[in-house]
C-alpha positions as a Markdown table, in Angstrom:
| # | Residue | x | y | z |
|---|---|---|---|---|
| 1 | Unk | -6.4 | 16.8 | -2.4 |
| 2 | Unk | -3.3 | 15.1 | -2.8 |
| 3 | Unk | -2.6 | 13.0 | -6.3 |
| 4 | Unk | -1.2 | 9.5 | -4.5 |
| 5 | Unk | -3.6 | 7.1 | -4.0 |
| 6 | Unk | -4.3 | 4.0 | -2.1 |
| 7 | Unk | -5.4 | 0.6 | -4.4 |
| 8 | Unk | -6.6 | -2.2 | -2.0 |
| 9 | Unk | -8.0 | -5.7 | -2.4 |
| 10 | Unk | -5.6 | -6.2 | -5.4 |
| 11 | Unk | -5.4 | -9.6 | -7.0 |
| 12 | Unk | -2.0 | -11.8 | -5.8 |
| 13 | Unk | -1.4 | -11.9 | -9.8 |
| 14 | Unk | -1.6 | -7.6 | -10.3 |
| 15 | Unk | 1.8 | -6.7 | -11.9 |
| 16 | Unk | 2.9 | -2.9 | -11.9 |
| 17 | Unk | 2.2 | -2.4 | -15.4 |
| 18 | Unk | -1.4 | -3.6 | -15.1 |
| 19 | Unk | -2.0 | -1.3 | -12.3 |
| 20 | Unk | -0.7 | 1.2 | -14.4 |
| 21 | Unk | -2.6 | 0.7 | -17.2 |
| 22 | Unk | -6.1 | 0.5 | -15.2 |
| 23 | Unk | -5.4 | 3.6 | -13.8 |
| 24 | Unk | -4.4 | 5.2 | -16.9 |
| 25 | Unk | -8.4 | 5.4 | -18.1 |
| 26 | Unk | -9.0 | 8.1 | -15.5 |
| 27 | Unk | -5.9 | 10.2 | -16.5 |
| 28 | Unk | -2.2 | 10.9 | -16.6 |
| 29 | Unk | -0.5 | 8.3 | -14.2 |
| 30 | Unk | 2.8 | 9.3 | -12.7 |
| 31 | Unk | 3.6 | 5.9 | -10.5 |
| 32 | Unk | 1.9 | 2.4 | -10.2 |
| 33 | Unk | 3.2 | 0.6 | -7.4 |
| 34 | Unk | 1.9 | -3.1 | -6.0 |
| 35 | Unk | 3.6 | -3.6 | -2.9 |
| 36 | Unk | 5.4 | -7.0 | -2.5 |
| 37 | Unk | 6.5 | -8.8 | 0.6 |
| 38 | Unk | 10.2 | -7.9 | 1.1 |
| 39 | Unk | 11.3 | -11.9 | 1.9 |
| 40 | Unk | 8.9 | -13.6 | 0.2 |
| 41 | Unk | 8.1 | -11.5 | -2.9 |
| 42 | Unk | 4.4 | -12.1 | -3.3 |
| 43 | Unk | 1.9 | -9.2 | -3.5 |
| 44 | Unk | 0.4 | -8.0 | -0.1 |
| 45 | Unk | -2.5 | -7.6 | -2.0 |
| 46 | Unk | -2.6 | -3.5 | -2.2 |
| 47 | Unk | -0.5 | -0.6 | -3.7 |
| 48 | Unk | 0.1 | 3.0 | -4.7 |
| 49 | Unk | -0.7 | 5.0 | -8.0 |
| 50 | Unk | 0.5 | 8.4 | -8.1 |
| 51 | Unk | -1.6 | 10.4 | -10.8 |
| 52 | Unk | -0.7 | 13.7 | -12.3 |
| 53 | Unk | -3.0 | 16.5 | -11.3 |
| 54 | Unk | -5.4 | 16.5 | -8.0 |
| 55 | Unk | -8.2 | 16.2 | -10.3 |
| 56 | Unk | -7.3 | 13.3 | -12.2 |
| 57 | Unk | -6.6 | 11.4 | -8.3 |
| 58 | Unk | -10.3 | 12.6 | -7.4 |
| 59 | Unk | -11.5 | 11.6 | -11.4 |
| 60 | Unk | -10.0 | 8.3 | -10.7 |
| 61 | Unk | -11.6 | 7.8 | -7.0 |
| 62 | Unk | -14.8 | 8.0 | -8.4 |
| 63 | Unk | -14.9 | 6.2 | -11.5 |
| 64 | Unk | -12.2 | 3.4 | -10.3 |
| 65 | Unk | -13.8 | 2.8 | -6.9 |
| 66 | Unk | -15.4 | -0.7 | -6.3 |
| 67 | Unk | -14.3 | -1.5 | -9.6 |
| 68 | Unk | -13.1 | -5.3 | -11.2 |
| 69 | Unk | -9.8 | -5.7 | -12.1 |
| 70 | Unk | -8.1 | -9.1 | -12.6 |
| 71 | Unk | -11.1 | -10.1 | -11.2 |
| 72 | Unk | -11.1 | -8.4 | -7.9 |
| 73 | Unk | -13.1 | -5.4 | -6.5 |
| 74 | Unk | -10.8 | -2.9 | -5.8 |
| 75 | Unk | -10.9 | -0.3 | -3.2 |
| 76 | Unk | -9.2 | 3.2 | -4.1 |
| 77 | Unk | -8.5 | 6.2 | -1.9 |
| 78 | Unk | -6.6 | 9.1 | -1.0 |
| 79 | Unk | -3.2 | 7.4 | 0.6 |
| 80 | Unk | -2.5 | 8.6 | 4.1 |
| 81 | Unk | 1.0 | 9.7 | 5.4 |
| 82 | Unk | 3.2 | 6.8 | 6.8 |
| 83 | Unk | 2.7 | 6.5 | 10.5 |
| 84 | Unk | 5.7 | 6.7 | 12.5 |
| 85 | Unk | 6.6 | 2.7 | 14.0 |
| 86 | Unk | 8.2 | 2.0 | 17.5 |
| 87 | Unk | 11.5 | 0.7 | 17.4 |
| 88 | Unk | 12.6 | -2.3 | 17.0 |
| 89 | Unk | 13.1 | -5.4 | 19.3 |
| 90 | Unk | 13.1 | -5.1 | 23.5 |
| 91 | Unk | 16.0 | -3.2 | 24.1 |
| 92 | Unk | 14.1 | 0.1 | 22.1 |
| 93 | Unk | 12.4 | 1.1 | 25.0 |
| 94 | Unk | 10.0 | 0.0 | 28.1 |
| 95 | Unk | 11.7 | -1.7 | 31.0 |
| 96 | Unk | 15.7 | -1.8 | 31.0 |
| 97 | Unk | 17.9 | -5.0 | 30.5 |
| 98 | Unk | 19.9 | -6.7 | 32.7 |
| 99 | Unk | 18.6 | -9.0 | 35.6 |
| 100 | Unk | 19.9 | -12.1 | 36.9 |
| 101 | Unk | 17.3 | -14.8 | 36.4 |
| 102 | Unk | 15.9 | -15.2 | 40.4 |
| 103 | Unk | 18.8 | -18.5 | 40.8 |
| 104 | Unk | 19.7 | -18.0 | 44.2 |
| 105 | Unk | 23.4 | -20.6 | 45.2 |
């Protein structure tokens, strides 16, 4: 099992620290991460806590899972690998560019 873990339905008003120190009753916490909007700055409402043994992840599933905190019932579980995106914008693929608009003189 891997030790990083996913932390959903987390209040706007979760900081790092506090993420940290929920975690921290179900063992040795590595990382505490809420994940912020990269223009705005607010919370997207979920983030990442990297725990220091396997155990202590799967200690922490269990106990922490459907819990309150900042009044909010979390969701915890194993984080997934990121998925690969598409590239961006309409020139990364698909149909090629170019055309002349169908005006006819």
């Amino acid at each position: 099992m891997a030790r990083k873990l996913y932390v959903g339905g987390l209040s706007f008003d979760t900081t790092d620290s506090e993420l940290r120190t929920f975690f921290e009753q179900a063992g040795n916490v590595e990382s505490a991460s809420v994940i912020s909007d990269r223009f705005s700055g607010r919370s997207k409402g979920f983030g990442f806590v990297e725990m220091a043994t396997a155990a202590e992840a799967r200690t922490a599933i269990q106990e922490l899972n459907g819990k309150v905190l900042d009044g909010r019932t979390i969701t915890v579980d194993e984080a997934r690998p990121p998925q690969q995106r598409g590239g961006g914008g309409p020139r990364s693929g698909g149909r090629p560019g170019g055309g002349g608009g169908g005006r006819r003189w």
